[in-house]
């Protein structure tokens, strides 16, 4: 599976992506809005294995793709997962050196288009910690609107956190 957009290639993960994937997820600022258990190398490795397993499922309902440059440098991941009939969640993570470059926006635009066009999604949503301003701005920049906020529904790093849900419906995307 491969999506091409501008100068990016979104493709399935491979086991040999592991060193680069561990490196980009190990940065402390990258981990600001992840729990301790979501931040370790063990979690990153199990995520990568999980993405590869998902790619081999039939029918396939989850697509967490590696974001790569044309020369195959791994910069992050972007994905879409079926959560219920017609309803898909998306997520994006980028190594810090590529933040602020527009790459996350380009990747999310492509994954949303894939969701509505190829997966026939009716609703696409993203969940993020409410204080993750970069993620929230990213959601807004690709057309998602705030749907709801869950108060104090996560607890990690010794405190509670709110979670915001942003979404876009097929008719809004078509417009
Ligand atoms: C979420 C993520 C992919 C966004 O990447 P990005 O779009 O390149 O991020 P940017 O650094 O450009 O930030 C996006 C916007 O938020 C703004 N922003 C970022 N941090 C901010 C802060 N602390 N305060 C105010 N504004 C902030 C940026 O100025 C930018 O604004 P603009 O769109 O008007 O230019 C990236 O931050 C990331 O990978 N984070 C770690 C993993 C993560 O948290 N993923 C989301 C899980 S839900």
Tab-separated table of N, CA and C in Angstrom, residues 57-175:
chain	number	residue	atom	x	y	z
A	57	UNK	N	-3.954	-8.019	7.447
A	57	UNK	CA	-5.299	-8.522	7.755
A	57	UNK	C	-6.210	-8.441	6.527
A	58	UNK	N	-7.110	-9.401	6.421
A	58	UNK	CA	-8.105	-9.372	5.347
A	58	UNK	C	-9.500	-9.562	5.941
A	59	UNK	N	-10.466	-8.680	5.720
A	59	UNK	CA	-10.270	-7.417	5.029
A	59	UNK	C	-9.468	-6.447	5.892
A	60	UNK	N	-8.778	-5.560	5.259
A	60	UNK	CA	-7.947	-4.609	6.013
A	60	UNK	C	-8.800	-3.417	6.448
A	61	UNK	N	-8.714	-3.073	7.731
A	61	UNK	CA	-9.522	-1.950	8.241
A	61	UNK	C	-8.664	-0.877	8.896
A	62	UNK	N	-7.359	-1.136	9.012
A	62	UNK	CA	-6.474	-0.170	9.684
A	62	UNK	C	-5.236	0.063	8.824
A	63	UNK	N	-4.926	1.330	8.634
A	63	UNK	CA	-3.818	1.703	7.737
A	63	UNK	C	-2.961	2.730	8.455
A	64	UNK	N	-1.951	2.294	9.177
A	64	UNK	CA	-1.020	3.249	9.800
A	64	UNK	C	0.246	3.225	8.951
A	65	UNK	N	0.436	4.300	8.197
A	65	UNK	CA	1.460	4.305	7.161
A	65	UNK	C	2.682	5.121	7.574
A	66	UNK	N	3.841	4.689	7.095
A	66	UNK	CA	5.085	5.435	7.326
A	66	UNK	C	5.077	6.663	6.420
A	67	UNK	N	5.419	7.817	7.000
A	67	UNK	CA	5.577	9.036	6.188
A	67	UNK	C	7.050	9.113	5.798
A	68	UNK	N	7.303	9.031	4.498
A	68	UNK	CA	8.700	9.031	4.019
A	68	UNK	C	8.910	10.112	2.978
A	69	UNK	N	10.152	10.556	2.909
A	69	UNK	CA	10.526	11.478	1.831
A	69	UNK	C	10.740	10.645	0.566
A	70	UNK	N	10.904	11.333	-0.547
A	70	UNK	CA	11.155	10.631	-1.818
A	70	UNK	C	12.374	9.733	-1.742
A	71	UNK	N	13.374	10.148	-0.926
A	71	UNK	CA	14.569	9.312	-0.804
A	71	UNK	C	14.475	8.355	0.396
A	72	UNK	N	13.234	8.075	0.810
A	72	UNK	CA	12.944	7.011	1.792
A	72	UNK	C	13.415	7.299	3.218
A	73	UNK	N	13.544	8.587	3.592
A	73	UNK	CA	13.824	8.904	5.000
A	73	UNK	C	12.502	8.824	5.761
A	74	UNK	N	12.480	8.053	6.857
A	74	UNK	CA	11.261	7.917	7.660
A	74	UNK	C	11.103	9.160	8.542
A	75	UNK	N	9.974	9.872	8.380
A	75	UNK	CA	9.764	11.116	9.128
A	75	UNK	C	8.675	10.982	10.192
A	76	UNK	N	7.821	9.964	10.063
A	76	UNK	CA	6.734	9.822	11.029
A	76	UNK	C	5.729	8.809	10.540
A	77	UNK	N	4.526	8.887	11.102
A	77	UNK	CA	3.466	7.992	10.637
A	77	UNK	C	2.129	8.712	10.644
A	78	UNK	N	1.257	8.242	9.785
A	78	UNK	CA	-0.070	8.831	9.682
A	78	UNK	C	-1.020	7.684	9.352
A	79	UNK	N	-2.168	7.643	10.023
A	79	UNK	CA	-3.011	6.481	9.808
A	79	UNK	C	-4.485	6.746	9.933
A	80	UNK	N	-5.243	5.783	9.422
A	80	UNK	CA	-6.707	5.820	9.509
A	80	UNK	C	-7.183	4.417	9.872
A	81	UNK	N	-8.120	4.355	10.832
A	81	UNK	CA	-8.585	3.064	11.337
A	81	UNK	C	-10.110	3.037	11.370
A	82	UNK	N	-10.697	1.934	10.898
A	82	UNK	CA	-12.146	1.803	11.008
A	82	UNK	C	-12.494	1.514	12.464
A	83	UNK	N	-13.430	2.313	13.022
A	83	UNK	CA	-13.821	2.126	14.424
A	83	UNK	C	-15.245	1.603	14.547
A	84	UNK	N	-16.021	1.771	13.487
A	84	UNK	CA	-17.415	1.317	13.463
A	84	UNK	C	-17.900	1.564	12.050
A	85	UNK	N	-19.129	1.149	11.745
A	85	UNK	CA	-19.595	1.316	10.359
A	85	UNK	C	-19.494	2.782	9.940
A	86	UNK	N	-18.714	3.050	8.906
A	86	UNK	CA	-18.595	4.403	8.350
A	86	UNK	C	-17.770	5.374	9.170
A	87	UNK	N	-17.334	4.961	10.342
A	87	UNK	CA	-16.623	5.882	11.242
A	87	UNK	C	-15.151	5.491	11.363
A	88	UNK	N	-14.275	6.436	11.089
A	88	UNK	CA	-12.836	6.170	11.055
A	88	UNK	C	-12.103	7.187	11.924
A	89	UNK	N	-11.089	6.712	12.650
A	89	UNK	CA	-10.241	7.643	13.400
A	89	UNK	C	-8.922	7.817	12.651
A	90	UNK	N	-8.321	8.999	12.818
A	90	UNK	CA	-7.008	9.236	12.198
A	90	UNK	C	-6.011	9.664	13.276
A	91	UNK	N	-4.739	9.520	12.962
A	91	UNK	CA	-3.693	9.957	13.885
A	91	UNK	C	-2.430	10.256	13.106
A	92	UNK	N	-1.610	11.143	13.659
A	92	UNK	CA	-0.379	11.527	12.962
A	92	UNK	C	0.722	11.798	13.992
A	93	UNK	N	1.924	11.400	13.685
A	93	UNK	CA	3.078	11.684	14.548
A	93	UNK	C	4.272	11.920	13.640
A	94	UNK	N	5.075	12.915	14.031
A	94	UNK	CA	6.189	13.319	13.168
A	94	UNK	C	7.415	13.549	14.040
A	95	UNK	N	8.564	13.136	13.564
A	95	UNK	CA	9.805	13.428	14.270
A	95	UNK	C	9.984	14.938	14.383
A	96	UNK	N	10.627	15.373	15.471
A	96	UNK	CA	10.670	16.808	15.753
A	96	UNK	C	11.321	17.645	14.669
A	97	UNK	N	12.327	17.080	13.978
A	97	UNK	CA	12.983	17.919	12.964
A	97	UNK	C	12.057	18.286	11.826
A	98	UNK	N	10.911	17.585	11.716
A	98	UNK	CA	9.992	17.897	10.614
A	98	UNK	C	8.742	18.642	11.090
A	99	UNK	N	8.685	18.982	12.380
A	99	UNK	CA	7.535	19.777	12.834
A	99	UNK	C	7.590	21.148	12.157
A	100	UNK	N	6.434	21.725	11.943
A	100	UNK	CA	6.393	23.073	11.379
A	100	UNK	C	6.750	23.136	9.903
A	101	UNK	N	6.822	21.970	9.256
A	101	UNK	CA	7.250	21.955	7.849
A	101	UNK	C	6.069	21.820	6.882
A	102	UNK	N	4.875	21.598	7.429
A	102	UNK	CA	3.715	21.366	6.556
A	102	UNK	C	3.551	19.901	6.166
A	103	UNK	N	4.511	19.058	6.587
A	103	UNK	CA	4.459	17.633	6.206
A	103	UNK	C	3.266	16.933	6.871
A	104	UNK	N	3.032	17.240	8.145
A	104	UNK	CA	1.915	16.597	8.849
A	104	UNK	C	0.597	16.948	8.152
A	105	UNK	N	0.485	18.201	7.755
A	105	UNK	CA	-0.742	18.646	7.095
A	105	UNK	C	-0.935	17.930	5.752
A	106	UNK	N	0.153	17.821	5.009
A	106	UNK	CA	0.078	17.136	3.715
A	106	UNK	C	-0.306	15.665	3.887
A	107	UNK	N	0.296	15.024	4.888
A	107	UNK	CA	0.014	13.604	5.129
A	107	UNK	C	-1.436	13.416	5.582
A	108	UNK	N	-1.909	14.288	6.479
A	108	UNK	CA	-3.295	14.147	6.973
A	108	UNK	C	-4.297	14.416	5.858
A	109	UNK	N	-4.006	15.394	5.016
A	109	UNK	CA	-4.906	15.679	3.886
A	109	UNK	C	-5.030	14.436	3.007
A	110	UNK	N	-3.894	13.779	2.755
A	110	UNK	CA	-3.907	12.582	1.900
A	110	UNK	C	-4.661	11.431	2.565
A	111	UNK	N	-4.490	11.278	3.888
A	111	UNK	CA	-5.131	10.134	4.563
A	111	UNK	C	-6.649	10.364	4.663
A	112	UNK	N	-7.052	11.626	4.811
A	112	UNK	CA	-8.486	11.946	4.862
A	112	UNK	C	-9.115	11.691	3.482
A	113	UNK	N	-8.420	12.108	2.449
A	113	UNK	CA	-8.912	11.865	1.087
A	113	UNK	C	-9.039	10.359	0.831
A	114	UNK	N	-8.045	9.606	1.273
A	114	UNK	CA	-8.086	8.142	1.143
A	114	UNK	C	-9.306	7.589	1.893
A	115	UNK	N	-9.569	8.117	3.072
A	115	UNK	CA	-10.695	7.648	3.893
A	115	UNK	C	-12.041	7.883	3.234
A	116	UNK	N	-12.244	9.086	2.741
A	116	UNK	CA	-13.549	9.378	2.137
A	116	UNK	C	-13.685	8.737	0.754
A	117	UNK	N	-12.608	8.789	-0.025
A	117	UNK	CA	-12.691	8.331	-1.407
A	117	UNK	C	-12.611	6.801	-1.529
A	118	UNK	N	-11.627	6.206	-0.843
A	118	UNK	CA	-11.388	4.765	-1.051
A	118	UNK	C	-12.062	3.890	0.003
A	119	UNK	N	-12.197	4.403	1.223
A	119	UNK	CA	-12.796	3.577	2.278
A	119	UNK	C	-14.282	3.893	2.462
A	120	UNK	N	-14.743	4.917	1.751
A	120	UNK	CA	-16.146	5.286	1.850
A	120	UNK	C	-16.562	5.744	3.246
A	121	UNK	N	-15.675	6.399	3.944
A	121	UNK	CA	-15.982	6.867	5.305
A	121	UNK	C	-17.119	7.875	5.272
A	122	UNK	N	-17.930	7.873	6.327
A	122	UNK	CA	-18.976	8.891	6.497
A	122	UNK	C	-18.495	9.966	7.473
A	123	UNK	N	-17.684	9.528	8.438
A	123	UNK	CA	-17.175	10.464	9.457
A	123	UNK	C	-15.735	10.093	9.756
A	124	UNK	N	-14.879	11.110	9.819
A	124	UNK	CA	-13.486	10.880	10.200
A	124	UNK	C	-13.197	11.762	11.408
A	125	UNK	N	-12.603	11.181	12.435
A	125	UNK	CA	-12.345	11.969	13.639
A	125	UNK	C	-10.943	11.717	14.182
A	126	UNK	N	-10.511	12.668	15.004
A	126	UNK	CA	-9.214	12.547	15.677
A	126	UNK	C	-9.421	12.862	17.147
A	127	UNK	N	-8.715	12.133	17.986
A	127	UNK	CA	-8.765	12.401	19.424
A	127	UNK	C	-7.398	12.862	19.866
A	128	UNK	N	-7.362	13.907	20.658
A	128	UNK	CA	-6.064	14.358	21.148
A	128	UNK	C	-6.203	14.967	22.538
A	129	UNK	N	-5.114	14.979	23.258
A	129	UNK	CA	-5.094	15.688	24.532
A	129	UNK	C	-5.368	17.173	24.235
A	130	UNK	N	-6.294	17.777	24.985
A	130	UNK	CA	-6.732	19.150	24.684
A	130	UNK	C	-5.590	20.159	24.687
A	131	UNK	N	-4.533	19.876	25.439
A	131	UNK	CA	-3.404	20.826	25.504
A	131	UNK	C	-2.415	20.652	24.351
A	132	UNK	N	-2.641	19.661	23.512
A	132	UNK	CA	-1.728	19.425	22.385
A	132	UNK	C	-2.091	20.389	21.245
A	133	UNK	N	-1.617	21.624	21.407
A	133	UNK	CA	-2.029	22.695	20.485
A	133	UNK	C	-1.603	22.399	19.047
A	134	UNK	N	-0.405	21.828	18.876
A	134	UNK	CA	0.058	21.519	17.511
A	134	UNK	C	-0.915	20.540	16.845
A	135	UNK	N	-1.348	19.517	17.592
A	135	UNK	CA	-2.274	18.529	17.024
A	135	UNK	C	-3.628	19.175	16.725
A	136	UNK	N	-4.080	20.042	17.613
A	136	UNK	CA	-5.383	20.688	17.419
A	136	UNK	C	-5.351	21.638	16.224
A	137	UNK	N	-4.254	22.402	16.099
A	137	UNK	CA	-4.128	23.293	14.928
A	137	UNK	C	-4.068	22.465	13.651
A	138	UNK	N	-3.390	21.336	13.740
A	138	UNK	CA	-3.295	20.456	12.567
A	138	UNK	C	-4.697	19.977	12.170
A	139	UNK	N	-5.481	19.535	13.155
A	139	UNK	CA	-6.860	19.086	12.876
A	139	UNK	C	-7.646	20.202	12.186
A	140	UNK	N	-7.569	21.411	12.751
A	140	UNK	CA	-8.332	22.535	12.190
A	140	UNK	C	-7.865	22.845	10.773
A	141	UNK	N	-6.559	22.729	10.532
A	141	UNK	CA	-6.031	23.104	9.215
A	141	UNK	C	-6.454	22.124	8.119
A	142	UNK	N	-6.858	20.912	8.503
A	142	UNK	CA	-7.330	19.964	7.483
A	142	UNK	C	-8.861	19.813	7.519
A	143	UNK	N	-9.526	20.750	8.183
A	143	UNK	CA	-10.987	20.833	8.088
A	143	UNK	C	-11.778	20.155	9.189
A	144	UNK	N	-11.095	19.616	10.228
A	144	UNK	CA	-11.848	18.977	11.309
A	144	UNK	C	-12.334	20.051	12.292
A	145	UNK	N	-13.537	19.824	12.824
A	145	UNK	CA	-14.093	20.779	13.785
A	145	UNK	C	-14.286	20.108	15.134
A	146	UNK	N	-14.220	20.906	16.191
A	146	UNK	CA	-14.349	20.312	17.519
A	146	UNK	C	-15.754	19.742	17.715
A	147	UNK	N	-15.796	18.511	18.194
A	147	UNK	CA	-17.058	17.811	18.380
A	147	UNK	C	-17.386	17.733	19.863
A	148	UNK	N	-16.403	17.351	20.645
A	148	UNK	CA	-16.651	17.197	22.072
A	148	UNK	C	-15.339	17.228	22.845
A	149	UNK	N	-15.464	17.466	24.129
A	149	UNK	CA	-14.276	17.385	24.983
A	149	UNK	C	-14.631	16.556	26.216
A	150	UNK	N	-13.789	15.588	26.501
A	150	UNK	CA	-14.002	14.766	27.695
A	150	UNK	C	-13.083	15.302	28.785
A	151	UNK	N	-13.675	15.609	29.906
A	151	UNK	CA	-12.922	16.249	30.986
A	151	UNK	C	-12.275	15.186	31.881
A	152	UNK	N	-10.982	15.382	32.135
A	152	UNK	CA	-10.222	14.508	33.045
A	152	UNK	C	-10.384	13.021	32.734
A	153	UNK	N	-10.386	12.666	31.455
A	153	UNK	CA	-10.603	11.243	31.136
A	153	UNK	C	-9.298	10.467	30.986
A	154	UNK	N	-8.149	11.155	31.048
A	154	UNK	CA	-6.867	10.436	31.021
A	154	UNK	C	-6.084	10.823	32.262
A	155	UNK	N	-5.244	9.900	32.726
A	155	UNK	CA	-4.386	10.206	33.877
A	155	UNK	C	-3.006	9.639	33.612
A	156	UNK	N	-2.011	10.508	33.520
A	156	UNK	CA	-0.618	10.086	33.381
A	156	UNK	C	0.286	11.248	33.774
A	157	UNK	N	1.570	10.968	33.941
A	157	UNK	CA	2.541	11.973	34.391
A	157	UNK	C	2.035	12.695	35.659
A	158	UNK	N	1.343	11.940	36.510
A	158	UNK	CA	0.930	12.458	37.817
A	158	UNK	C	-0.213	13.448	37.795
A	159	UNK	N	-0.963	13.533	36.712
A	159	UNK	CA	-2.092	14.475	36.678
A	159	UNK	C	-3.150	13.989	35.686
A	160	UNK	N	-4.304	14.646	35.717
A	160	UNK	CA	-5.359	14.284	34.769
A	160	UNK	C	-5.315	15.229	33.565
A	161	UNK	N	-5.852	14.738	32.446
A	161	UNK	CA	-5.826	15.479	31.187
A	161	UNK	C	-7.197	15.376	30.526
A	162	UNK	N	-7.586	16.448	29.812
A	162	UNK	CA	-8.810	16.391	29.018
A	162	UNK	C	-8.481	15.879	27.616
A	163	UNK	N	-9.480	15.265	26.983
A	163	UNK	CA	-9.313	14.793	25.609
A	163	UNK	C	-10.329	15.502	24.706
A	164	UNK	N	-9.847	16.009	23.574
A	164	UNK	CA	-10.748	16.667	22.618
A	164	UNK	C	-10.947	15.764	21.401
A	165	UNK	N	-12.178	15.781	20.869
A	165	UNK	CA	-12.483	15.013	19.664
A	165	UNK	C	-12.819	16.001	18.547
A	166	UNK	N	-12.106	15.874	17.442
A	166	UNK	CA	-12.328	16.719	16.258
A	166	UNK	C	-12.811	15.832	15.123
A	167	UNK	N	-13.758	16.324	14.320
A	167	UNK	CA	-14.282	15.444	13.265
A	167	UNK	C	-14.695	16.206	12.012
A	168	UNK	N	-14.845	15.452	10.960
A	168	UNK	CA	-15.373	15.992	9.697
A	168	UNK	C	-16.272	14.928	9.079
A	169	UNK	N	-17.415	15.363	8.541
A	169	UNK	CA	-18.355	14.457	7.889
A	169	UNK	C	-18.110	14.483	6.378
A	170	UNK	N	-18.542	13.406	5.710
A	170	UNK	CA	-18.325	13.311	4.256
A	170	UNK	C	-18.851	14.543	3.517
A	171	UNK	N	-20.104	14.993	3.855
A	171	UNK	CA	-20.667	16.142	3.111
A	171	UNK	C	-19.839	17.403	3.327
A	172	UNK	N	-19.268	17.561	4.513
A	172	UNK	CA	-18.417	18.742	4.768
A	172	UNK	C	-17.142	18.661	3.929
A	173	UNK	N	-16.591	17.458	3.828
A	173	UNK	CA	-15.359	17.267	3.043
A	173	UNK	C	-15.629	17.532	1.564
A	174	UNK	N	-16.810	17.041	1.079
A	174	UNK	CA	-17.137	17.242	-0.334
A	174	UNK	C	-17.259	18.734	-0.665
A	175	UNK	N	-17.779	19.504	0.296
A	175	UNK	CA	-17.931	20.946	0.076
A	175	UNK	C	-16.579	21.620	-0.047
